[in-house]
GROMACS .gro file of C-alpha atoms in nm:
model
  277
    1MET     CA    1  11.071  -3.832  10.537
    2LYS     CA    2  10.829  -3.575  10.405
    3LYS     CA    3  10.998  -3.279  10.258
    4ASN     CA    4  10.861  -2.916  10.371
    5ASN     CA    5  10.914  -2.691  10.055
    6SER     CA    6  10.649  -2.415  10.160
    7PRO     CA    7  10.783  -2.091  10.251
    8ALA     CA    8  10.805  -1.978  10.616
    9ASP     CA    9  10.565  -1.748  10.681
   10GLY     CA   10  10.419  -1.559  11.018
   11THR     CA   11  10.380  -1.261  11.189
   12ALA     CA   12  10.715  -1.209  11.333
   13GLU     CA   13  10.929  -0.914  11.159
   14VAL     CA   14  11.308  -0.883  11.189
   15VAL     CA   15  11.427  -0.512  11.126
   16TYR     CA   16  11.798  -0.424  11.116
   17GLN     CA   17  11.980  -0.121  11.196
   18SER     CA   18  12.244   0.043  11.029
   19SER     CA   19  12.482   0.341  11.113
   20LEU     CA   20  12.407   0.659  10.906
   21ARG     CA   21  12.750   0.849  10.887
   22LEU     CA   22  12.607   1.173  10.802
   23SER     CA   23  12.596   1.519  10.996
   24THR     CA   24  12.290   1.632  11.158
   25ALA     CA   25  12.305   1.965  10.933
   26THR     CA   26  12.282   1.727  10.619
   27LEU     CA   27  11.983   1.594  10.772
   28THR     CA   28  11.836   1.918  10.863
   29LEU     CA   29  11.910   2.047  10.490
   30VAL     CA   30  11.703   1.754  10.338
   31GLY     CA   31  11.425   1.783  10.592
   32ASP     CA   32  11.403   2.161  10.557
   33LEU     CA   33  11.404   2.114  10.193
   34LEU     CA   34  11.137   1.878  10.185
   35ARG     CA   35  10.911   2.072  10.448
   36GLY     CA   36  10.934   2.381  10.200
   37HIS     CA   37  10.819   2.155   9.902
   38LEU     CA   38  10.515   1.977  10.091
   39LYS     CA   39  10.406   2.334  10.193
   40LYS     CA   40  10.461   2.479   9.825
   41ILE     CA   41  10.252   2.194   9.687
   42HIS     CA   42   9.983   2.183   9.942
   43SER     CA   43  10.060   1.855  10.040
   44ARG     CA   44   9.864   1.780  10.358
   45TRP     CA   45   9.942   1.428  10.426
   46ARG     CA   46  10.227   1.201  10.415
   47LYS     CA   47  10.266   0.835  10.522
   48LEU     CA   48  10.568   0.937  10.726
   49PRO     CA   49  10.688   1.298  10.871
   50PRO     CA   50  10.941   1.493  10.636
   51GLY     CA   51  11.229   1.428  10.886
   52LYS     CA   52  11.150   1.029  10.864
   53ILE     CA   53  11.130   1.031  10.488
   54ALA     CA   54  11.464   1.237  10.483
   55THR     CA   55  11.650   0.974  10.691
   56ILE     CA   56  11.534   0.695  10.447
   57VAL     CA   57  11.640   0.867  10.136
   58LEU     CA   58  11.974   0.968  10.296
   59ALA     CA   59  11.994   0.576  10.384
   60VAL     CA   60  11.935   0.472  10.048
   61LEU     CA   61  12.174   0.712   9.879
   62ARG     CA   62  12.465   0.673  10.161
   63HIS     CA   63  12.443   0.292  10.211
   64ASP     CA   64  12.256   0.185   9.866
   65GLN     CA   65  11.982   0.001  10.126
   66ARG     CA   66  11.744  -0.159   9.895
   67LEU     CA   67  11.421  -0.034   9.866
   68LEU     CA   68  11.251  -0.328   9.946
   69ASP     CA   69  11.417  -0.342  10.277
   70MET     CA   70  11.352   0.011  10.372
   71ALA     CA   71  10.990   0.001  10.261
   72GLY     CA   72  10.915  -0.339  10.498
   73GLY     CA   73  11.108  -0.183  10.805
   74ASN     CA   74  10.898   0.163  10.794
   75GLY     CA   75  10.547   0.007  10.695
   76VAL     CA   76  10.548   0.158  10.318
   77SER     CA   77  10.580   0.033   9.968
   78PRO     CA   78  10.872   0.011   9.769
   79ALA     CA   79  10.728   0.215   9.505
   80THR     CA   80  10.695   0.506   9.781
   81VAL     CA   81  11.027   0.496   9.864
   82ARG     CA   82  11.161   0.530   9.498
   83ARG     CA   83  10.881   0.793   9.442
   84TRP     CA   84  11.073   0.977   9.779
   85VAL     CA   85  11.410   0.945   9.652
   86LEU     CA   86  11.325   1.058   9.324
   87GLU     CA   87  11.135   1.395   9.482
   88VAL     CA   88  11.438   1.446   9.730
   89CYS     CA   89  11.703   1.422   9.425
   90THR     CA   90  11.491   1.633   9.210
   91LEU     CA   91  11.484   1.912   9.497
   92LEU     CA   92  11.858   1.890   9.556
   93ALA     CA   93  11.964   1.866   9.159
   94ALA     CA   94  11.777   2.214   9.128
   95ARG     CA   95  12.025   2.373   9.424
   96ALA     CA   96  12.342   2.261   9.172
   97GLU     CA   97  12.477   2.529   8.984
   98ARG     CA   98  12.497   2.575   8.598
   99LEU     CA   99  12.824   2.550   8.459
  100ASP     CA  100  12.864   2.958   8.379
  101ARG     CA  101  12.751   3.046   8.715
  102ALA     CA  102  12.980   2.805   8.871
  103LEU     CA  103  13.250   2.941   8.666
  104LYS     CA  104  13.166   3.311   8.740
  105ARG     CA  105  13.146   3.215   9.133
  106ILE     CA  106  13.510   3.102   9.111
  107VAL     CA  107  13.647   3.399   8.940
  108ARG     CA  108  13.447   3.633   9.191
  109LYS     CA  109  13.690   3.431   9.495
  110GLY     CA  110  13.990   3.494   9.316
  111GLY     CA  111  14.029   3.151   9.148
  112GLU     CA  112  14.267   3.110   8.838
  113VAL     CA  113  14.239   2.740   8.755
  114VAL     CA  114  13.986   2.456   8.788
  115LEU     CA  115  14.071   2.068   8.734
  116LEU     CA  116  13.877   1.891   8.466
  117ASP     CA  117  13.825   1.510   8.481
  118GLY     CA  118  13.596   1.253   8.393
  119THR     CA  119  13.417   0.917   8.594
  120LEU     CA  120  13.246   0.615   8.485
  121ILE     CA  121  12.949   0.524   8.691
  122ARG     CA  122  12.855   0.180   8.648
  123THR     CA  123  12.530   0.059   8.573
  124ARG     CA  124  12.372  -0.275   8.495
  125ARG     CA  125  12.401  -0.441   8.180
  126ARG     CA  126  12.126  -0.332   7.949
  127THR     CA  127  11.946  -0.563   7.682
  128GLY     CA  128  11.862  -0.532   7.347
  129ALA     CA  129  12.004  -0.217   7.167
  130ALA     CA  130  12.108  -0.014   7.462
  131ASN     CA  131  12.375  -0.265   7.549
  132ARG     CA  132  12.666  -0.161   7.337
  133ARG     CA  133  12.565   0.206   7.395
  134ASN     CA  134  12.655   0.217   7.739
  135TYR     CA  135  12.961  -0.027   7.710
  136SER     CA  136  13.285   0.125   7.797
  137GLY     CA  137  13.559  -0.027   7.615
  138LYS     CA  138  13.804   0.169   7.805
  139HIS     CA  139  13.689   0.026   8.157
  140LYS     CA  140  13.538  -0.290   8.013
  141ALA     CA  141  13.207  -0.220   8.184
  142HIS     CA  142  12.892  -0.051   8.130
  143GLY     CA  143  12.816   0.252   8.242
  144LEU     CA  144  12.765   0.665   8.233
  145LEU     CA  145  13.046   0.901   8.163
  146PHE     CA  146  13.036   1.220   8.377
  147LEU     CA  147  13.292   1.533   8.330
  148ALA     CA  148  13.334   1.705   8.658
  149LEU     CA  149  13.526   2.041   8.744
  150THR     CA  150  13.677   2.108   9.069
  151ASP     CA  151  13.841   2.427   9.229
  152GLU     CA  152  14.180   2.411   9.306
  153LYS     CA  153  14.101   2.308   9.711
  154GLY     CA  154  13.943   2.010   9.507
  155ARG     CA  155  13.547   2.087   9.586
  156LEU     CA  156  13.321   1.977   9.333
  157VAL     CA  157  13.181   2.288   9.144
  158TRP     CA  158  13.002   2.145   8.839
  159ILE     CA  159  12.898   1.787   8.700
  160SER     CA  160  12.786   1.725   8.351
  161ALA     CA  161  12.515   1.529   8.211
  162ALA     CA  162  12.523   1.177   8.152
  163ARG     CA  163  12.682   1.054   7.858
  164PRO     CA  164  12.648   0.664   7.719
  165GLY     CA  165  12.954   0.510   7.846
  166ARG     CA  166  13.078   0.446   7.495
  167SER     CA  167  13.153   0.833   7.486
  168SER     CA  168  13.517   0.951   7.521
  169GLU     CA  169  13.587   1.215   7.757
  170ILE     CA  170  13.710   1.454   7.485
  171THR     CA  171  13.389   1.419   7.286
  172THR     CA  172  13.199   1.493   7.618
  173ALA     CA  173  13.375   1.793   7.677
  174ARG     CA  174  13.322   1.937   7.314
  175HIS     CA  175  12.943   1.837   7.401
  176ASN     CA  176  12.940   2.067   7.678
  177LYS     CA  177  13.141   2.317   7.508
  178LEU     CA  178  13.379   2.308   7.826
  179ILE     CA  179  13.665   2.521   7.646
  180GLU     CA  180  13.436   2.812   7.534
  181HIS     CA  181  13.286   2.846   7.859
  182LEU     CA  182  13.611   2.852   8.059
  183ARG     CA  183  13.757   3.117   7.776
  184VAL     CA  184  13.465   3.376   7.866
  185ALA     CA  185  13.513   3.323   8.230
  186GLY     CA  186  13.907   3.383   8.192
  187LEU     CA  187  13.974   3.048   8.347
  188GLY     CA  188  14.226   2.772   8.289
  189ALA     CA  189  14.229   2.424   8.358
  190LEU     CA  190  14.425   2.130   8.394
  191GLY     CA  191  14.339   1.786   8.260
  192ASP     CA  192  14.472   1.444   8.214
  193LEU     CA  193  14.600   1.292   7.883
  194GLY     CA  194  14.253   1.211   7.761
  195PHE     CA  195  14.172   1.551   7.712
  196ILE     CA  196  14.498   1.624   7.468
  197GLY     CA  197  14.366   1.801   7.129
  198LEU     CA  198  14.044   1.978   7.327
  199ASP     CA  199  14.205   2.302   7.313
  200ASP     CA  200  14.261   2.393   6.943
  201ASP     CA  201  14.353   2.772   7.008
  202PRO     CA  202  14.747   2.713   7.084
  203ASP     CA  203  14.817   3.100   7.080
  204ASN     CA  204  14.551   3.143   7.354
  205PRO     CA  205  14.551   2.792   7.557
  206VAL     CA  206  14.319   2.749   7.805
  207LEU     CA  207  14.341   2.365   7.886
  208ILE     CA  208  14.695   2.228   7.987
  209THR     CA  209  14.779   1.850   7.954
  210GLY     CA  210  15.072   1.662   8.039
  211TYR     CA  211  15.264   1.482   7.748
  212LYS     CA  212  15.204   1.160   7.588
  213ALA     CA  213  15.509   0.940   7.489
  214ALA     CA  214  15.550   0.786   7.174
  215ARG     CA  215  15.679   0.425   7.069
  216THR     CA  216  15.963   0.616   6.892
  217LYS     CA  217  15.975   0.915   7.066
  218PRO     CA  218  16.006   0.910   7.441
  219LEU     CA  219  15.966   1.156   7.695
  220THR     CA  220  16.248   1.403   7.785
  221SER     CA  221  16.320   1.474   8.166
  222ALA     CA  222  16.176   1.800   8.137
  223LYS     CA  223  15.833   1.688   8.023
  224LYS     CA  224  15.853   1.385   8.262
  225GLU     CA  225  15.899   1.665   8.532
  226ALA     CA  226  15.625   1.871   8.379
  227ASN     CA  227  15.375   1.561   8.397
  228LYS     CA  228  15.461   1.513   8.739
  229LEU     CA  229  15.350   1.840   8.822
  230ILE     CA  230  15.053   1.841   8.683
  231ALA     CA  231  14.942   1.540   8.846
  232ARG     CA  232  15.062   1.696   9.140
  233GLU     CA  233  14.805   1.951   9.095
  234ARG     CA  234  14.546   1.739   8.984
  235ALA     CA  235  14.528   1.515   9.286
  236ALA     CA  236  14.256   1.714   9.453
  237CYS     CA  237  14.013   1.630   9.174
  238GLU     CA  238  14.097   1.274   9.290
  239HIS     CA  239  13.999   1.341   9.613
  240ALA     CA  240  13.671   1.509   9.507
  241PHE     CA  241  13.575   1.211   9.310
  242SER     CA  242  13.635   0.983   9.635
  243HIS     CA  243  13.420   1.218   9.855
  244LEU     CA  244  13.149   1.189   9.575
  245LYS     CA  245  13.156   0.813   9.532
  246SER     CA  246  13.138   0.785   9.932
  247TRP     CA  247  12.780   0.795   9.864
  248ARG     CA  248  12.754   0.378   9.752
  249ILE     CA  249  12.456   0.425   9.554
  250LEU     CA  250  12.695   0.506   9.278
  251THR     CA  251  12.851   0.150   9.306
  252LYS     CA  252  12.631   0.051   9.035
  253LEU     CA  253  12.323   0.235   8.962
  254ARG     CA  254  12.004   0.057   8.939
  255LEU     CA  255  11.786   0.347   8.897
  256ASP     CA  256  11.647   0.435   8.558
  257THR     CA  257  11.937   0.570   8.369
  258ARG     CA  258  11.729   0.854   8.289
  259HIS     CA  259  11.730   0.951   8.620
  260ALA     CA  260  12.105   0.952   8.649
  261THR     CA  261  12.214   1.304   8.606
  262THR     CA  262  11.977   1.433   8.854
  263LEU     CA  263  12.113   1.192   9.134
  264LEU     CA  264  12.448   1.304   9.042
  265ARG     CA  265  12.367   1.672   9.089
  266ALA     CA  266  12.188   1.588   9.401
  267LEU     CA  267  12.474   1.410   9.527
  268LEU     CA  268  12.705   1.710   9.423
  269VAL     CA  269  12.503   1.937   9.676
  270LEU     CA  270  12.520   1.676   9.924
  271THR     CA  271  12.864   1.600   9.902
  272ASN     CA  272  12.971   1.992   9.902
  273HIS     CA  273  12.765   2.032  10.213
  274GLU     CA  274  12.928   1.766  10.403
  275VAL     CA  275  13.284   1.864  10.332
  276ALA     CA  276  13.199   2.210  10.396
  277ARG     CA  277  13.062   2.172  10.742
   0.00000   0.00000   0.00000
């Protein structure tokens, strides 16, 4: 019996559908933003209309659809879909507030405390010298570290630039000078045990963390109760991260890591737009 190992070629195409669980307002936001950009740069022609491009980009961000799959079903190349994704992410990231402006807006609204936490966004394992740079010993995985600030209601207000996964949260906070920005704005912050020692001014503390037990010095009942109280207040920060990571492209980044900061800040804008509707 002769074996046939040749690929199955043909003219038939298979296109599958997936539901895009996003509001019409989010689709309108991205579409209008793209239309304004095309008008600004005097782009007279695109392969698809802006509304269709917005839908494709949101499908990639929300469901982590493969570029090749989206390209084949819409008659464009994977490179074109990648270019659209990066273009829209750049436009959205430009709408994200800088740290000082975000803190001032919280103060204007009567806020007094922000919630500080960090998260690791997993990436593919790098090769060569970049392998160990993004490896997190804490999470035993390759990724990029981000810090985020949320308000008391759990709404994301700021995301830091990407740092290598081997970096610690406290080092990243010092790199971004968070304590100095909080002190200038007149705001306090709640953080987990990873930020102990970040605030080096005991006379004018800005950051409040819990208590860490030692092997020879267990926590007292009062300190345990204080830890429970801080954890209860910081629960809103975990809800904010869950909203952010509902964008499945963050399950494991396959984009170039130099685009990670732009991607996260674009998703910050989209997440706030979805939560606030």
